[in-house]
Amino acid sequence: MLYDSRSITANEYDKEVTVEGWAQEVRNLGGISFLILRDRYGTVQVTAPKKRTAPDVMQTIASLARESVVRVTGTVKASPQVRAGYEIVPASIQVVGPAKAPLPMGVVDKVDVEPETRFNHRYMDLRRPEVRAVFELKSLTTRLIDEYLVDNGFVEVFTPKLVASGAEGGSTLFKVDYFGRPAYLAQSPQLYKQMLMATGLDRVFEIGPAFRAEPSDTARHVSEFISFDGEMAHIDSQADVMAMVEGCTRFVIAEVRERGARELSVLGVDVSVPKAPYPVIPYERAIAMVREAGLRIELGDDLGTEGERLLGDLMLQDGHEMYWIIEYPEAAKPFYIMEKDGTPYSFSFDLDYRGQEISSGGQREHRYDRLVQRMQRLGLDPGSFEFYLNAFAYGMPAHGGWGLGVERMVQKMLGLSNVRETILFPRDRNRLVP
Ligand code: ATP
Ligand code: MG
């Protein structure tokens, strides 16, 4: 059995164990050699006194290149000078995967490495515990989302990512060749999750990739991200949807605090559960607030990066990390959103987390005629959405839902400056490899 830095305890003292990991540090001091072996959970120190170590083992350590993968078998010795309280005196050592020198980037060095270098050599970057911790916490986040939604009667679905038409506007569609026909990479599961509302699968969710040809290079846009989408039928209003998203995000953060405590401490991050209920700010009020704070913005405008940030600062002054912005102008919202009759507004919401949008949603237009009218008014051809519209013509309940960017949520939760930090191999205008 292979031990790791976490599983060696006082029970193993004076016994023989085998461990495997990366040679983080090698020091040869003549009479004694030290090897710091790093694995997923930490490090173990291998100590080889020349007098008690076979010459071939000494030789292997002496010529070992940093970051090589080695397997060491040896005796665990209590050692108060070592932080872990023990060291391993090696009986044999095997180089499983030698590393070339020099390394493309340091793993333990304290020098700052450019993000581009880190992303180019992500396999090496991820050897750093604080980089890896982000992905353990992202995995925990999606697992917790799953748990919360299933507990609330949702069914997980998987909708196509190769589609014939976009749902979120033509400008960010990636076109692909589909057996000679044009097709697109899905920007969101919007049309499909709505169609499912006509089936009796009345609460669905999906955690999957979404693709957007985002032209702007920002810290929060990438061209491939993981979207957590939900849709629920038989609702009375969008408040039902908001309650679900609020419950879910609070559950996730509270549980990450508990179950992710080890990874959070590796990152040195303290996560707080947002104060509930999340304040609800009508769009008009949000615009007024950021105008008062000095931003030049007009009614009808998008809040934009700066507006979102300003609003985030204002909300944080009252201790609110998460808050809703509701009733956006209908003209600024996609065709599927329900208009608030007699006003220029819509039954829509954004959820912002410390100055950044992480989710958008709302009540959908489920009335066939109104939906067709809205499409026509927005310059869309209902004919090319027939497959979608049909689902509204034979009994469609009132419904609503949301899309939440998993990476944006993880980014804000962990206080990271760029959404790319939460993506193993980020995709943006400049980046397709690795
Ligand atoms: P933004 O205004 O910030 O560009 P959006 O309003 O266009 O976002 P939506 O269509 O509302 O985005 O998508 C739902 C959620 O998906 C967003 O709130 C965000 O969390 C996430 N998201 C959207 N586009 C991206 C992207 N390019 N990169 C990362 N996450 C994204
Ligand atoms: Mg949005």
Coordinates of N, CA, C and O in Angstrom, one line a residue, residues 134-262:
V134 N -8.0 25.7 -5.4 CA -9.1 26.4 -6.1 C -9.9 25.3 -6.8 O -11.2 25.4 -6.7
F135 N -9.3 24.3 -7.4 CA -10.0 23.4 -8.1 C -10.7 22.3 -7.3 O -11.7 21.7 -7.6
E136 N -10.1 22.1 -6.1 CA -10.8 21.2 -5.2 C -12.0 21.9 -4.7 O -13.1 21.3 -4.5
L137 N -11.9 23.2 -4.5 CA -13.1 24.0 -4.0 C -14.2 24.1 -5.1 O -15.4 24.2 -4.8
K138 N -13.7 24.2 -6.3 CA -14.7 24.3 -7.4 C -15.4 23.0 -7.5 O -16.6 23.0 -7.7
S139 N -14.7 21.9 -7.4 CA -15.3 20.6 -7.4 C -16.4 20.5 -6.3 O -17.5 20.0 -6.5
L140 N -16.0 20.9 -5.1 CA -16.9 20.9 -4.0 C -18.1 21.8 -4.3 O -19.3 21.4 -4.0
T141 N -17.9 22.9 -4.9 CA -19.0 23.8 -5.2 C -20.1 23.1 -6.1 O -21.3 23.2 -5.8
T142 N -19.6 22.5 -7.2 CA -20.6 21.9 -8.1 C -21.3 20.7 -7.4 O -22.4 20.5 -7.6
R143 N -20.5 20.0 -6.6 CA -21.1 18.9 -5.8 C -22.2 19.4 -4.9 O -23.3 18.8 -4.7
L144 N -22.0 20.5 -4.3 CA -22.9 21.1 -3.3 C -24.2 21.6 -4.0 O -25.3 21.5 -3.6
I145 N -23.9 22.2 -5.2 CA -25.1 22.7 -6.0 C -26.0 21.5 -6.3 O -27.2 21.6 -6.1
D146 N -25.3 20.5 -6.8 CA -26.0 19.2 -7.1 C -26.9 18.8 -5.9 O -28.1 18.5 -6.0
E147 N -26.2 18.7 -4.8 CA -26.9 18.3 -3.5 C -28.2 19.1 -3.2 O -29.2 18.6 -3.0
Y148 N -28.0 20.4 -3.3 CA -29.1 21.3 -2.9 C -30.2 21.2 -3.9 O -31.4 21.1 -3.5
L149 N -29.9 21.1 -5.2 CA -31.0 21.1 -6.2 C -31.7 19.8 -6.1 O -32.9 19.7 -6.2
V150 N -31.0 18.7 -6.0 CA -31.7 17.4 -5.9 C -32.6 17.3 -4.7 O -33.7 16.8 -4.7
D151 N -32.1 17.9 -3.6 CA -32.9 17.9 -2.4 C -34.2 18.7 -2.6 O -35.1 18.6 -1.8
N152 N -34.1 19.6 -3.5 CA -35.3 20.5 -3.8 C -36.1 20.0 -5.0 O -36.9 20.7 -5.6
G153 N -35.9 18.7 -5.3 CA -36.8 18.1 -6.3 C -36.4 18.4 -7.8 O -37.2 18.2 -8.7
F154 N -35.1 18.8 -8.0 CA -34.7 19.1 -9.4 C -34.1 17.8 -10.0 O -33.5 17.0 -9.3
V155 N -34.2 17.7 -11.3 CA -33.6 16.6 -12.0 C -32.5 17.2 -12.8 O -32.6 18.3 -13.5
E156 N -31.3 16.5 -12.8 CA -30.2 17.0 -13.6 C -30.4 16.6 -15.0 O -30.7 15.4 -15.3
V157 N -30.2 17.5 -15.9 CA -30.4 17.2 -17.4 C -29.1 17.6 -18.1 O -28.3 18.4 -17.6
F158 N -29.0 17.1 -19.3 CA -27.9 17.4 -20.2 C -28.4 17.8 -21.6 O -29.0 16.9 -22.2
T159 N -28.3 19.0 -21.9 CA -28.8 19.5 -23.2 C -27.7 19.6 -24.2 O -26.5 19.7 -23.8
P160 N -28.1 19.7 -25.5 CA -27.0 19.7 -26.5 C -26.2 20.9 -26.5 O -26.6 22.0 -26.2
K161 N -24.9 20.7 -26.8 CA -24.0 21.8 -26.9 C -23.7 22.2 -28.4 O -23.1 23.2 -28.7
L162 N -24.2 21.4 -29.3 CA -24.2 21.7 -30.7 C -25.6 22.0 -31.1 O -26.5 21.2 -30.9
V163 N -25.8 23.3 -31.5 CA -27.2 23.7 -31.7 C -27.3 24.5 -33.0 O -26.3 24.9 -33.6
A164 N -28.6 24.7 -33.4 CA -28.8 25.3 -34.7 C -29.1 26.8 -34.6 O -29.0 27.5 -35.6
S165 N -29.4 27.2 -33.4 CA -29.6 28.7 -33.2 C -29.2 29.1 -31.8 O -29.3 28.4 -30.9
G166 N -28.9 30.4 -31.7 CA -28.4 30.9 -30.5 C -29.6 31.4 -29.6 O -30.7 31.6 -30.1
A167 N -29.4 31.6 -28.3 CA -30.4 32.0 -27.5 C -30.1 33.4 -26.9 O -30.9 34.1 -26.3
E168 N -28.8 33.8 -26.9 CA -28.4 35.0 -26.2 C -27.8 36.0 -27.1 O -26.9 36.8 -26.7
G169 N -28.3 36.1 -28.3 CA -27.8 37.1 -29.3 C -26.7 36.6 -30.2 O -25.9 35.8 -29.8
G170 N -26.8 37.1 -31.4 CA -25.9 36.5 -32.5 C -24.4 36.9 -32.3 O -23.6 36.2 -32.8
S171 N -24.1 38.0 -31.6 CA -22.8 38.5 -31.7 C -21.7 37.6 -31.0 O -20.6 37.6 -31.3
T172 N -22.2 36.7 -30.1 CA -21.2 35.9 -29.4 C -21.3 34.4 -29.7 O -20.9 33.5 -29.0
L173 N -21.8 34.1 -30.9 CA -21.9 32.7 -31.3 C -20.7 32.2 -32.0 O -20.1 32.9 -32.8
F174 N -20.3 31.0 -31.6 CA -19.2 30.3 -32.3 C -19.8 29.4 -33.4 O -20.6 28.6 -33.0
K175 N -19.4 29.6 -34.6 CA -20.0 28.8 -35.7 C -19.1 27.6 -35.9 O -17.9 27.7 -35.9
V176 N -19.7 26.5 -36.2 CA -19.0 25.3 -36.5 C -19.6 24.6 -37.7 O -20.8 24.9 -38.1
D177 N -18.8 23.8 -38.4 CA -19.3 23.1 -39.5 C -19.9 21.8 -39.1 O -19.2 20.9 -38.6
Y178 N -21.2 21.6 -39.3 CA -21.9 20.4 -38.9 C -22.3 19.6 -40.1 O -23.4 19.8 -40.6
F179 N -21.5 18.7 -40.5 CA -21.7 17.9 -41.7 C -22.2 18.8 -42.9 O -23.1 18.5 -43.6
G180 N -21.5 19.9 -43.0 CA -21.8 20.7 -44.2 C -22.8 21.8 -43.9 O -23.0 22.7 -44.7
R181 N -23.5 21.7 -42.7 CA -24.5 22.7 -42.4 C -23.9 23.6 -41.3 O -23.1 23.1 -40.5
P182 N -24.4 24.8 -41.2 CA -23.9 25.7 -40.1 C -24.5 25.3 -38.8 O -25.7 24.9 -38.8
A183 N -23.7 25.3 -37.8 CA -24.2 25.0 -36.4 C -23.5 25.9 -35.5 O -22.5 26.6 -35.9
Y184 N -23.9 25.9 -34.2 CA -23.2 26.8 -33.3 C -22.9 26.0 -32.0 O -23.6 25.1 -31.7
L185 N -22.0 26.5 -31.2 CA -21.7 26.0 -29.9 C -22.7 26.7 -29.0 O -22.9 28.0 -29.0
A186 N -23.4 26.0 -28.1 CA -24.4 26.5 -27.3 C -23.9 27.6 -26.3 O -22.9 27.4 -25.6
Q187 N -24.6 28.8 -26.4 CA -24.2 29.9 -25.4 C -24.8 29.7 -24.1 O -24.4 30.2 -23.1
S188 N -25.9 28.8 -24.0 CA -26.6 28.5 -22.8 C -27.6 27.4 -23.1 O -27.9 27.2 -24.3
P189 N -28.1 26.7 -22.1 CA -29.1 25.7 -22.3 C -30.5 26.3 -22.4 O -31.5 25.6 -22.3
Q190 N -30.6 27.6 -22.5 CA -31.9 28.3 -22.3 C -33.1 27.7 -23.1 O -34.1 27.3 -22.4
L191 N -33.0 27.5 -24.4 CA -34.2 27.1 -25.1 C -34.6 25.6 -24.7 O -35.7 25.3 -24.6
Y192 N -33.6 24.8 -24.4 CA -33.9 23.4 -24.1 C -34.4 23.3 -22.7 O -35.4 22.5 -22.5
K193 N -33.9 24.0 -21.8 CA -34.4 23.8 -20.4 C -35.9 24.4 -20.4 O -36.7 23.9 -19.7
Q194 N -36.2 25.4 -21.2 CA -37.5 25.9 -21.2 C -38.5 24.9 -21.9 O -39.6 24.7 -21.4
M195 N -38.0 24.3 -22.9 CA -38.9 23.3 -23.6 C -39.2 22.2 -22.6 O -40.3 21.6 -22.7
L196 N -38.3 21.8 -21.7 CA -38.6 20.8 -20.8 C -39.7 21.2 -19.8 O -40.3 20.3 -19.2
M197 N -39.9 22.4 -19.6 CA -41.0 22.9 -18.7 C -42.4 22.4 -19.2 O -43.3 22.4 -18.5
A198 N -42.4 22.1 -20.5 CA -43.7 21.6 -21.1 C -43.9 20.1 -20.9 O -44.8 19.5 -21.5
T199 N -43.0 19.5 -20.1 CA -43.0 18.0 -20.1 C -43.5 17.3 -18.8 O -43.7 16.1 -18.8
G200 N -43.5 18.1 -17.8 CA -43.7 17.4 -16.5 C -42.4 17.3 -15.7 O -42.4 17.1 -14.5
L201 N -41.3 17.3 -16.4 CA -40.0 17.4 -15.6 C -39.9 18.9 -15.2 O -39.3 19.7 -15.8
D202 N -40.6 19.2 -14.1 CA -40.9 20.6 -13.9 C -39.8 21.4 -13.1 O -40.0 22.6 -12.9
R203 N -38.8 20.7 -12.7 CA -37.6 21.4 -12.1 C -36.4 20.7 -12.6 O -36.1 19.5 -12.3
V204 N -35.7 21.4 -13.4 CA -34.4 20.8 -14.0 C -33.2 21.7 -13.8 O -33.4 22.9 -13.6
F205 N -32.1 21.1 -13.7 CA -30.9 21.9 -13.7 C -29.8 21.2 -14.5 O -29.9 20.1 -14.8
E206 N -28.8 22.1 -14.8 CA -27.7 21.6 -15.6 C -26.4 22.3 -15.2 O -26.5 23.5 -14.9
I207 N -25.3 21.6 -15.1 CA -24.0 22.2 -14.8 C -23.2 21.8 -16.0 O -22.8 20.6 -16.1
G208 N -22.9 22.7 -16.9 CA -22.2 22.3 -18.1 C -21.6 23.5 -18.8 O -21.8 24.6 -18.5
P209 N -20.8 23.2 -19.9 CA -20.1 24.2 -20.6 C -21.1 25.1 -21.4 O -22.1 24.7 -21.9
A210 N -20.7 26.4 -21.4 CA -21.4 27.4 -22.3 C -20.3 28.1 -23.1 O -19.2 28.3 -22.5
F211 N -20.6 28.4 -24.3 CA -19.5 29.0 -25.2 C -20.0 30.4 -25.7 O -21.1 30.5 -26.1
R212 N -19.1 31.3 -25.5 CA -19.4 32.7 -26.0 C -18.2 33.3 -26.6 O -17.2 33.4 -25.9
A213 N -18.4 33.8 -27.8 CA -17.2 34.4 -28.5 C -17.2 35.9 -28.0 O -17.6 36.8 -28.6
E214 N -16.7 36.0 -26.8 CA -16.7 37.3 -26.1 C -15.5 38.1 -26.7 O -14.4 37.7 -26.7
P215 N -15.8 39.3 -27.3 CA -14.8 40.1 -27.9 C -13.9 40.8 -27.0 O -12.8 41.2 -27.3
S216 N -14.4 41.0 -25.7 CA -13.6 41.9 -24.8 C -12.7 41.0 -23.9 O -13.1 40.0 -23.4
D217 N -11.6 41.6 -23.7 CA -10.6 40.9 -22.7 C -10.8 41.5 -21.4 O -10.3 42.6 -21.0
T218 N -11.6 40.9 -20.5 CA -11.8 41.3 -19.2 C -11.5 40.2 -18.2 O -11.2 39.1 -18.6
A219 N -11.5 40.6 -16.9 CA -11.1 39.6 -15.9 C -12.3 38.7 -15.6 O -12.1 37.8 -14.8
R220 N -13.4 39.0 -16.2 CA -14.6 38.1 -15.9 C -15.2 37.4 -17.1 O -16.3 36.8 -17.0
H221 N -14.6 37.6 -18.2 CA -15.2 37.0 -19.4 C -14.2 36.0 -20.0 O -13.0 36.3 -20.2
V222 N -14.6 34.8 -20.3 CA -13.9 33.8 -21.1 C -14.8 33.3 -22.1 O -16.0 33.5 -22.1
S223 N -14.2 32.5 -23.1 CA -15.1 32.1 -24.2 C -15.7 30.7 -23.9 O -16.6 30.3 -24.6
E224 N -15.3 30.1 -22.8 CA -15.9 28.8 -22.4 C -16.0 28.8 -20.9 O -15.0 29.0 -20.2
F225 N -17.2 28.7 -20.4 CA -17.3 28.7 -18.9 C -18.3 27.6 -18.5 O -19.0 27.1 -19.4
I226 N -18.4 27.3 -17.3 CA -19.4 26.4 -16.8 C -20.6 27.1 -16.2 O -20.5 27.9 -15.3
S227 N -21.7 26.8 -16.8 CA -22.9 27.5 -16.4 C -23.8 26.6 -15.6 O -24.0 25.4 -15.9
F228 N -24.3 27.1 -14.5 CA -25.2 26.4 -13.6 C -26.6 26.9 -13.9 O -26.9 28.1 -13.6
D229 N -27.4 26.2 -14.6 CA -28.7 26.6 -15.1 C -29.8 25.9 -14.4 O -29.6 24.7 -14.1
G230 N -30.8 26.6 -14.1 CA -32.0 26.0 -13.5 C -33.3 26.5 -14.1 O -33.3 27.7 -14.6
E231 N -34.3 25.7 -14.1 CA -35.6 26.2 -14.6 C -36.7 25.5 -13.8 O -36.6 24.3 -13.5
M232 N -37.7 26.3 -13.4 CA -38.8 25.7 -12.6 C -40.1 26.1 -13.1 O -40.3 27.3 -13.4
A233 N -41.1 25.2 -13.1 CA -42.4 25.5 -13.7 C -43.4 25.6 -12.6 O -43.1 25.4 -11.4
H234 N -44.6 26.1 -12.9 CA -45.7 26.3 -12.0 C -45.4 27.4 -10.9 O -45.8 27.3 -9.8
I235 N -44.6 28.4 -11.3 CA -44.2 29.4 -10.4 C -45.3 30.5 -10.3 O -46.1 30.6 -11.2
D236 N -45.4 31.2 -9.2 CA -46.3 32.3 -9.1 C -45.6 33.6 -9.6 O -46.3 34.5 -10.1
S237 N -44.3 33.7 -9.3 CA -43.6 34.9 -9.8 C -42.1 34.6 -9.8 O -41.7 33.5 -9.3
Q238 N -41.3 35.6 -10.2 CA -39.9 35.3 -10.2 C -39.3 35.2 -8.8 O -38.2 34.7 -8.6
A239 N -40.1 35.7 -7.8 CA -39.7 35.5 -6.4 C -39.4 34.1 -6.0 O -38.5 33.8 -5.3
D240 N -40.2 33.1 -6.6 CA -40.0 31.7 -6.4 C -38.6 31.3 -6.8 O -37.9 30.5 -6.2
V241 N -38.2 31.8 -8.0 CA -36.9 31.5 -8.6 C -35.8 32.1 -7.7 O -34.8 31.4 -7.4
M242 N -36.0 33.3 -7.3 CA -34.9 34.0 -6.5 C -34.7 33.3 -5.2 O -33.6 33.2 -4.7
A243 N -35.8 32.8 -4.6 CA -35.7 32.1 -3.3 C -34.8 30.9 -3.5 O -34.0 30.5 -2.6
M244 N -35.0 30.2 -4.6 CA -34.2 29.0 -4.9 C -32.7 29.3 -5.0 O -31.8 28.7 -4.5
V245 N -32.4 30.4 -5.8 CA -31.0 30.7 -6.0 C -30.4 31.2 -4.7 O -29.2 30.9 -4.4
E246 N -31.2 32.0 -4.0 CA -30.6 32.5 -2.7 C -30.3 31.3 -1.8 O -29.3 31.3 -1.1
G247 N -31.3 30.4 -1.7 CA -31.1 29.3 -0.8 C -29.9 28.5 -1.2 O -29.0 28.0 -0.4
C248 N -29.7 28.3 -2.5 CA -28.6 27.5 -3.0 C -27.3 28.1 -2.8 O -26.3 27.5 -2.3
T249 N -27.2 29.4 -3.1 CA -25.9 30.1 -3.0 C -25.5 30.1 -1.5 O -24.3 29.9 -1.2
R250 N -26.4 30.3 -0.6 CA -26.1 30.4 0.8 C -25.7 29.0 1.3 O -24.7 28.9 2.1
F251 N -26.4 28.0 0.9 CA -26.0 26.6 1.3 C -24.6 26.3 0.8 O -23.8 25.8 1.6
V252 N -24.3 26.6 -0.5 CA -23.0 26.3 -1.0 C -21.9 26.9 -0.2 O -20.9 26.3 0.2
I253 N -22.1 28.2 0.0 CA -21.0 28.9 0.7 C -20.8 28.4 2.2 O -19.7 28.2 2.6
A254 N -22.0 28.2 2.8 CA -21.9 27.7 4.2 C -21.2 26.4 4.3 O -20.4 26.1 5.1
E255 N -21.5 25.5 3.3 CA -20.9 24.2 3.3 C -19.5 24.2 2.8 O -18.7 23.3 3.3
V256 N -19.1 25.1 1.9 CA -17.7 25.2 1.5 C -16.9 25.6 2.7 O -15.8 25.1 2.9
R257 N -17.4 26.5 3.5 CA -16.7 26.9 4.8 C -16.4 25.7 5.6 O -15.3 25.5 6.2
E258 N -17.4 24.8 5.7 CA -17.2 23.6 6.6 C -16.4 22.5 5.9 O -15.3 22.1 6.4
R259 N -16.9 22.1 4.8 CA -16.3 20.9 4.1 C -15.0 21.2 3.4 O -14.2 20.4 3.0
G260 N -14.8 22.5 3.1 CA -13.6 22.9 2.4 C -12.6 23.6 3.2 O -11.7 24.3 2.7
A261 N -12.7 23.4 4.5 CA -11.9 24.1 5.5 C -10.4 23.9 5.2 O -9.6 24.9 5.3
R262 N -10.0 22.7 4.9 CA -8.6 22.4 4.6 C -8.1 23.2 3.4 O -7.0 23.9 3.5

